[in-house]
């Protein structure tokens, strides 16, 4: 399992359903890693094998995993198959999976548990919608997501949490720095066990705001979607 404490910050590129072989080749030629940080590229699964991951600073992450371990489940990839292919991280419960693929907190919990069993670090995504934020439900929603989607065996060494307000994903909108700080503090204070967890922020992170977000005291890195597809932009973010 990757030793998270070795790194001052963690940056995850979530390519979503984007990229192809020539994009990948060009990206890796231009990618400039920063040896203080852990950089994780979550490409579509079919390209994970061709990523130059798993050196000391660069790792591969899947964007999802099956909740089943094996059997007649056409189209699925299990946690052990990811491990077999040297994948060290996996996003779980991203809001797009929750929204478009009906992923529930229970699914997220089971998937995370299977990943931990295989020594893969789940990146468990939580966050409120705009409507929930406007109704002052952020704390309640996050509490429920934390309680139900983070398995008991999760520790600060084998699990990452990503706070991604749904309304900030792909919209160019972000919470204020104070709001990000407050929510990260809330997550870390939810239970004594979460105090040492690394909590990443995601949602419209780009080169112009990544530094100030990442410098916040309770922020341990960023999860980047759209801006991670432009390698120069991503290089600036991780620099
Ligand atoms: P965004 O996406 O950076 O494009 O807002 C973040 C994510 O979906 O993880």
mmCIF file of C-alpha atoms and ligand atoms in Angstrom:
data_model
loop_
_atom_site.group_PDB
_atom_site.id
_atom_site.type_symbol
_atom_site.label_atom_id
_atom_site.label_comp_id
_atom_site.label_asym_id
_atom_site.label_seq_id
_atom_site.Cartn_x
_atom_site.Cartn_y
_atom_site.Cartn_z
ATOM 1 C CA UNK A 1 0.000 0.000 0.000
ATOM 2 C CA UNK A 2 1.305 3.472 -0.814
ATOM 3 C CA UNK A 3 2.594 5.309 2.277
ATOM 4 C CA UNK A 4 0.580 8.516 2.179
ATOM 5 C CA UNK A 5 2.518 10.245 4.940
ATOM 6 C CA UNK A 6 5.588 10.467 2.720
ATOM 7 C CA UNK A 7 4.016 13.251 0.676
ATOM 8 C CA UNK A 8 3.242 16.830 1.552
ATOM 9 C CA UNK A 9 0.262 16.970 -0.842
ATOM 10 C CA UNK A 10 -1.739 14.592 -2.983
ATOM 11 C CA UNK A 11 -3.007 15.579 -6.429
ATOM 12 C CA UNK A 12 -5.404 13.386 -8.346
ATOM 13 C CA UNK A 13 -6.228 13.857 -12.026
ATOM 14 C CA UNK A 14 -9.676 12.522 -12.842
ATOM 15 C CA UNK A 15 -9.819 12.249 -16.634
ATOM 16 C CA UNK A 16 -13.392 10.884 -16.533
ATOM 17 C CA UNK A 17 -14.472 9.608 -19.988
ATOM 18 C CA UNK A 18 -11.714 11.424 -21.886
ATOM 19 C CA UNK A 19 -8.404 10.570 -23.550
ATOM 20 C CA UNK A 20 -6.996 8.172 -26.139
ATOM 21 C CA UNK A 21 -3.596 6.626 -26.888
ATOM 22 C CA UNK A 22 -2.073 9.674 -28.555
ATOM 23 C CA UNK A 23 -3.402 11.995 -25.829
ATOM 24 C CA UNK A 24 -1.762 9.724 -23.267
ATOM 25 C CA UNK A 25 1.601 9.663 -25.032
ATOM 26 C CA UNK A 26 1.679 13.435 -25.366
ATOM 27 C CA UNK A 27 0.540 13.909 -21.737
ATOM 28 C CA UNK A 28 3.304 11.720 -20.342
ATOM 29 C CA UNK A 29 5.957 13.368 -22.448
ATOM 30 C CA UNK A 30 4.982 16.728 -21.013
ATOM 31 C CA UNK A 31 4.064 15.795 -17.423
ATOM 32 C CA UNK A 32 6.457 17.368 -14.901
ATOM 33 C CA UNK A 33 6.266 15.629 -11.533
ATOM 34 C CA UNK A 34 7.008 17.326 -8.252
ATOM 35 C CA UNK A 35 8.906 15.027 -5.903
ATOM 36 C CA UNK A 36 7.261 16.489 -2.777
ATOM 37 C CA UNK A 37 3.863 15.371 -3.923
ATOM 38 C CA UNK A 38 1.993 12.212 -4.726
ATOM 39 C CA UNK A 39 0.435 12.492 -8.186
ATOM 40 C CA UNK A 40 -2.245 10.047 -9.232
ATOM 41 C CA UNK A 41 -3.692 9.774 -12.731
ATOM 42 C CA UNK A 42 -7.165 8.266 -12.961
ATOM 43 C CA UNK A 43 -7.503 7.549 -16.669
ATOM 44 C CA UNK A 44 -10.266 5.376 -18.109
ATOM 45 C CA UNK A 45 -9.486 1.788 -16.992
ATOM 46 C CA UNK A 46 -8.498 0.524 -20.427
ATOM 47 C CA UNK A 47 -5.528 2.910 -20.480
ATOM 48 C CA UNK A 48 -4.321 2.304 -16.932
ATOM 49 C CA UNK A 49 -1.830 -0.356 -17.988
ATOM 50 C CA UNK A 50 -0.135 1.984 -20.443
ATOM 51 C CA UNK A 51 0.307 4.756 -17.893
ATOM 52 C CA UNK A 52 3.796 5.187 -16.575
ATOM 53 C CA UNK A 53 2.625 4.984 -12.998
ATOM 54 C CA UNK A 54 3.913 3.394 -9.856
ATOM 55 C CA UNK A 55 7.204 5.193 -9.566
ATOM 56 C CA UNK A 56 7.801 6.952 -6.278
ATOM 57 C CA UNK A 57 5.716 10.017 -7.105
ATOM 58 C CA UNK A 58 3.332 8.915 -9.837
ATOM 59 C CA UNK A 59 0.569 6.392 -9.432
ATOM 60 C CA UNK A 60 -2.405 5.032 -11.328
ATOM 61 C CA UNK A 61 -5.930 5.204 -10.026
ATOM 62 C CA UNK A 62 -9.118 3.637 -11.337
ATOM 63 C CA UNK A 63 -12.305 5.688 -11.504
ATOM 64 C CA UNK A 64 -14.529 2.916 -10.192
ATOM 65 C CA UNK A 65 -14.517 -0.752 -9.153
ATOM 66 C CA UNK A 66 -17.129 -3.477 -9.007
ATOM 67 C CA UNK A 67 -18.761 -4.200 -5.672
ATOM 68 C CA UNK A 68 -18.551 -7.899 -6.642
ATOM 69 C CA UNK A 69 -15.415 -9.941 -6.216
ATOM 70 C CA UNK A 70 -15.945 -12.348 -9.136
ATOM 71 C CA UNK A 71 -18.610 -14.158 -11.110
ATOM 72 C CA UNK A 72 -21.232 -13.531 -13.755
ATOM 73 C CA UNK A 73 -21.216 -9.718 -13.746
ATOM 74 C CA UNK A 74 -20.592 -8.669 -17.340
ATOM 75 C CA UNK A 75 -18.584 -5.504 -17.787
ATOM 76 C CA UNK A 76 -17.278 -5.267 -14.231
ATOM 77 C CA UNK A 77 -13.679 -5.012 -12.950
ATOM 78 C CA UNK A 78 -12.923 -6.297 -9.458
ATOM 79 C CA UNK A 79 -10.592 -4.853 -6.830
ATOM 80 C CA UNK A 80 -8.282 -7.874 -7.161
ATOM 81 C CA UNK A 81 -8.061 -7.302 -10.947
ATOM 82 C CA UNK A 82 -7.037 -3.701 -10.288
ATOM 83 C CA UNK A 83 -4.371 -4.900 -7.863
ATOM 84 C CA UNK A 84 -3.187 -7.464 -10.375
ATOM 85 C CA UNK A 85 -2.561 -4.526 -12.729
ATOM 86 C CA UNK A 86 -0.611 -2.444 -10.185
ATOM 87 C CA UNK A 87 -3.359 0.041 -9.508
ATOM 88 C CA UNK A 88 -2.840 1.662 -6.103
ATOM 89 C CA UNK A 89 -5.828 4.026 -5.849
ATOM 90 C CA UNK A 90 -9.473 4.037 -6.872
ATOM 91 C CA UNK A 91 -12.099 6.781 -6.809
ATOM 92 C CA UNK A 92 -15.282 5.629 -5.107
ATOM 93 C CA UNK A 93 -18.629 7.371 -4.847
ATOM 94 C CA UNK A 94 -17.820 10.211 -7.218
ATOM 95 C CA UNK A 95 -20.941 12.350 -7.550
ATOM 96 C CA UNK A 96 -21.258 11.405 -11.228
ATOM 97 C CA UNK A 97 -21.406 7.741 -10.230
ATOM 98 C CA UNK A 98 -23.913 8.549 -7.504
ATOM 99 C CA UNK A 99 -26.020 10.661 -9.886
ATOM 100 C CA UNK A 100 -25.883 8.737 -13.200
ATOM 101 C CA UNK A 101 -25.242 5.191 -11.989
ATOM 102 C CA UNK A 102 -27.360 5.185 -8.834
ATOM 103 C CA UNK A 103 -24.404 4.500 -6.560
ATOM 104 C CA UNK A 104 -25.462 4.497 -2.910
ATOM 105 C CA UNK A 105 -23.502 4.976 0.307
ATOM 106 C CA UNK A 106 -23.821 1.223 0.884
ATOM 107 C CA UNK A 107 -22.233 0.482 -2.523
ATOM 108 C CA UNK A 108 -19.439 2.920 -1.742
ATOM 109 C CA UNK A 109 -18.852 1.267 1.620
ATOM 110 C CA UNK A 110 -18.650 -2.228 0.110
ATOM 111 C CA UNK A 111 -16.417 -1.154 -2.786
ATOM 112 C CA UNK A 112 -14.074 0.664 -0.407
ATOM 113 C CA UNK A 113 -13.907 -2.363 1.840
ATOM 114 C CA UNK A 114 -13.002 -4.625 -1.111
ATOM 115 C CA UNK A 115 -10.316 -2.176 -2.200
ATOM 116 C CA UNK A 116 -8.763 -1.961 1.259
ATOM 117 C CA UNK A 117 -8.683 -5.759 1.386
ATOM 118 C CA UNK A 118 -6.576 -5.658 -1.796
ATOM 119 C CA UNK A 119 -4.292 -2.914 -0.434
ATOM 120 C CA UNK A 120 -5.710 -0.340 -2.847
ATOM 121 C CA UNK A 121 -6.456 3.084 -1.366
ATOM 122 C CA UNK A 122 -10.074 4.151 -1.959
ATOM 123 C CA UNK A 123 -10.612 7.866 -2.532
ATOM 124 C CA UNK A 124 -14.085 8.210 -1.051
ATOM 125 C CA UNK A 125 -15.922 11.199 -2.528
ATOM 126 C CA UNK A 126 -18.545 13.076 -0.536
ATOM 127 C CA UNK A 127 -20.309 16.377 -1.097
ATOM 128 C CA UNK A 128 -23.598 18.239 -1.018
ATOM 129 C CA UNK A 129 -25.764 19.490 -3.906
ATOM 130 C CA UNK A 130 -26.553 23.180 -4.353
ATOM 131 C CA UNK A 131 -30.091 22.647 -3.078
ATOM 132 C CA UNK A 132 -28.780 20.941 0.049
ATOM 133 C CA UNK A 133 -26.275 23.747 0.602
ATOM 134 C CA UNK A 134 -28.981 26.385 0.205
ATOM 135 C CA UNK A 135 -31.117 24.563 2.756
ATOM 136 C CA UNK A 136 -28.222 24.479 5.242
ATOM 137 C CA UNK A 137 -28.036 20.706 4.975
ATOM 138 C CA UNK A 138 -24.325 20.409 4.173
ATOM 139 C CA UNK A 139 -23.335 19.136 7.600
ATOM 140 C CA UNK A 140 -26.194 16.653 7.775
ATOM 141 C CA UNK A 141 -25.533 15.285 4.272
ATOM 142 C CA UNK A 142 -21.809 14.934 4.845
ATOM 143 C CA UNK A 143 -22.388 13.234 8.196
ATOM 144 C CA UNK A 144 -24.660 10.662 6.586
ATOM 145 C CA UNK A 145 -22.205 10.074 3.746
ATOM 146 C CA UNK A 146 -19.290 9.692 6.148
ATOM 147 C CA UNK A 147 -21.203 7.394 8.495
ATOM 148 C CA UNK A 148 -22.512 5.143 5.762
ATOM 149 C CA UNK A 149 -19.931 5.158 3.000
ATOM 150 C CA UNK A 150 -16.684 4.881 4.953
ATOM 151 C CA UNK A 151 -16.107 1.290 6.097
ATOM 152 C CA UNK A 152 -15.084 0.510 9.690
ATOM 153 C CA UNK A 153 -11.689 -0.752 8.644
ATOM 154 C CA UNK A 154 -10.794 2.569 6.974
ATOM 155 C CA UNK A 155 -7.834 4.355 8.555
ATOM 156 C CA UNK A 156 -5.798 7.440 7.674
ATOM 157 C CA UNK A 157 -3.212 5.086 6.175
ATOM 158 C CA UNK A 158 -5.464 3.091 3.849
ATOM 159 C CA UNK A 159 -8.171 5.583 2.802
ATOM 160 C CA UNK A 160 -8.466 9.103 1.401
ATOM 161 C CA UNK A 161 -11.517 11.343 1.609
ATOM 162 C CA UNK A 162 -12.332 13.863 -1.117
ATOM 163 C CA UNK A 163 -14.748 16.684 -0.373
ATOM 164 C CA UNK A 164 -16.363 17.589 -3.672
ATOM 165 C CA UNK A 165 -19.405 19.874 -3.474
ATOM 166 C CA UNK A 166 -21.568 18.616 -6.344
ATOM 167 C CA UNK A 167 -22.411 22.179 -7.416
ATOM 168 C CA UNK A 168 -18.703 22.986 -7.835
ATOM 169 C CA UNK A 169 -17.891 20.080 -10.142
ATOM 170 C CA UNK A 170 -17.321 21.241 -13.713
ATOM 171 C CA UNK A 171 -19.124 24.531 -13.129
ATOM 172 C CA UNK A 172 -16.266 26.968 -12.502
ATOM 173 C CA UNK A 173 -17.855 27.722 -9.106
ATOM 174 C CA UNK A 174 -16.036 27.026 -5.855
ATOM 175 C CA UNK A 175 -16.896 27.548 -2.203
ATOM 176 C CA UNK A 176 -14.986 30.387 -0.516
ATOM 177 C CA UNK A 177 -11.682 29.470 1.094
ATOM 178 C CA UNK A 178 -13.328 29.841 4.487
ATOM 179 C CA UNK A 179 -16.101 27.469 3.516
ATOM 180 C CA UNK A 180 -13.618 24.859 2.255
ATOM 181 C CA UNK A 181 -11.621 25.182 5.449
ATOM 182 C CA UNK A 182 -14.694 24.859 7.641
ATOM 183 C CA UNK A 183 -15.988 21.769 5.862
ATOM 184 C CA UNK A 184 -12.595 20.047 5.937
ATOM 185 C CA UNK A 185 -12.324 20.777 9.630
ATOM 186 C CA UNK A 186 -15.810 19.429 10.150
ATOM 187 C CA UNK A 187 -14.905 16.192 8.348
ATOM 188 C CA UNK A 188 -11.743 15.750 10.399
ATOM 189 C CA UNK A 189 -13.660 16.416 13.629
ATOM 190 C CA UNK A 190 -16.533 14.139 12.757
ATOM 191 C CA UNK A 191 -14.925 11.411 14.839
ATOM 192 C CA UNK A 192 -11.518 11.224 16.523
ATOM 193 C CA UNK A 193 -10.583 8.523 14.048
ATOM 194 C CA UNK A 194 -10.836 10.995 11.159
ATOM 195 C CA UNK A 195 -8.453 13.544 12.695
ATOM 196 C CA UNK A 196 -5.440 12.215 10.811
ATOM 197 C CA UNK A 197 -7.241 11.348 7.578
ATOM 198 C CA UNK A 198 -6.037 13.207 4.519
ATOM 199 C CA UNK A 199 -8.934 15.169 3.016
ATOM 200 C CA UNK A 200 -8.654 16.437 -0.555
ATOM 201 C CA UNK A 201 -10.750 19.183 -2.102
ATOM 202 C CA UNK A 202 -12.320 18.786 -5.561
ATOM 203 C CA UNK A 203 -14.602 20.928 -7.723
ATOM 204 C CA UNK A 204 -13.387 23.483 -10.301
ATOM 205 C CA UNK A 205 -9.779 23.391 -9.130
ATOM 206 C CA UNK A 206 -7.513 25.064 -11.676
ATOM 207 C CA UNK A 207 -4.030 26.585 -11.784
ATOM 208 C CA UNK A 208 -5.376 29.978 -10.702
ATOM 209 C CA UNK A 209 -6.932 28.725 -7.440
ATOM 210 C CA UNK A 210 -5.119 25.466 -6.590
ATOM 211 C CA UNK A 211 -2.312 27.065 -4.584
ATOM 212 C CA UNK A 212 -4.552 28.979 -2.193
ATOM 213 C CA UNK A 213 -6.878 26.006 -1.759
ATOM 214 C CA UNK A 214 -4.056 23.542 -1.163
ATOM 215 C CA UNK A 215 -2.423 25.862 1.355
ATOM 216 C CA UNK A 216 -5.477 25.816 3.640
ATOM 217 C CA UNK A 217 -4.610 24.096 6.869
ATOM 218 C CA UNK A 218 -7.108 21.233 6.647
ATOM 219 C CA UNK A 219 -6.614 20.593 2.932
ATOM 220 C CA UNK A 220 -4.190 17.798 2.020
ATOM 221 C CA UNK A 221 -4.391 17.978 -1.753
ATOM 222 C CA UNK A 222 -6.818 18.317 -4.649
ATOM 223 C CA UNK A 223 -8.905 16.176 -6.964
ATOM 224 C CA UNK A 224 -8.931 17.784 -10.394
ATOM 225 C CA UNK A 225 -11.265 17.019 -13.285
ATOM 226 C CA UNK A 226 -11.409 19.352 -16.303
ATOM 227 C CA UNK A 227 -8.138 21.171 -15.587
ATOM 228 C CA UNK A 228 -6.227 17.876 -15.344
ATOM 229 C CA UNK A 229 -6.839 17.245 -19.037
ATOM 230 C CA UNK A 230 -4.567 20.128 -19.981
ATOM 231 C CA UNK A 231 -1.099 18.916 -19.084
ATOM 232 C CA UNK A 232 0.448 22.402 -18.835
ATOM 233 C CA UNK A 233 -2.319 23.465 -16.485
ATOM 234 C CA UNK A 234 -1.924 20.287 -14.447
ATOM 235 C CA UNK A 235 1.867 20.779 -14.303
ATOM 236 C CA UNK A 236 1.280 24.223 -12.771
ATOM 237 C CA UNK A 237 -1.165 22.771 -10.242
ATOM 238 C CA UNK A 238 1.254 20.082 -9.031
ATOM 239 C CA UNK A 239 4.365 22.262 -9.224
HETATM 240 P P1 LIG B 1 -13.763 19.480 -12.049
HETATM 241 O O1 LIG B 1 -14.133 17.992 -11.610
HETATM 242 O O2 LIG B 1 -12.358 19.746 -11.596
HETATM 243 O O3 LIG B 1 -13.888 19.483 -13.555
HETATM 244 O O4 LIG B 1 -14.744 20.382 -11.403
HETATM 245 C C1 LIG B 1 -13.689 17.469 -10.395
HETATM 246 C C2 LIG B 1 -14.155 16.037 -10.275
HETATM 247 O O5 LIG B 1 -15.163 15.684 -10.878
HETATM 248 O O6 LIG B 1 -13.540 15.229 -9.577
#
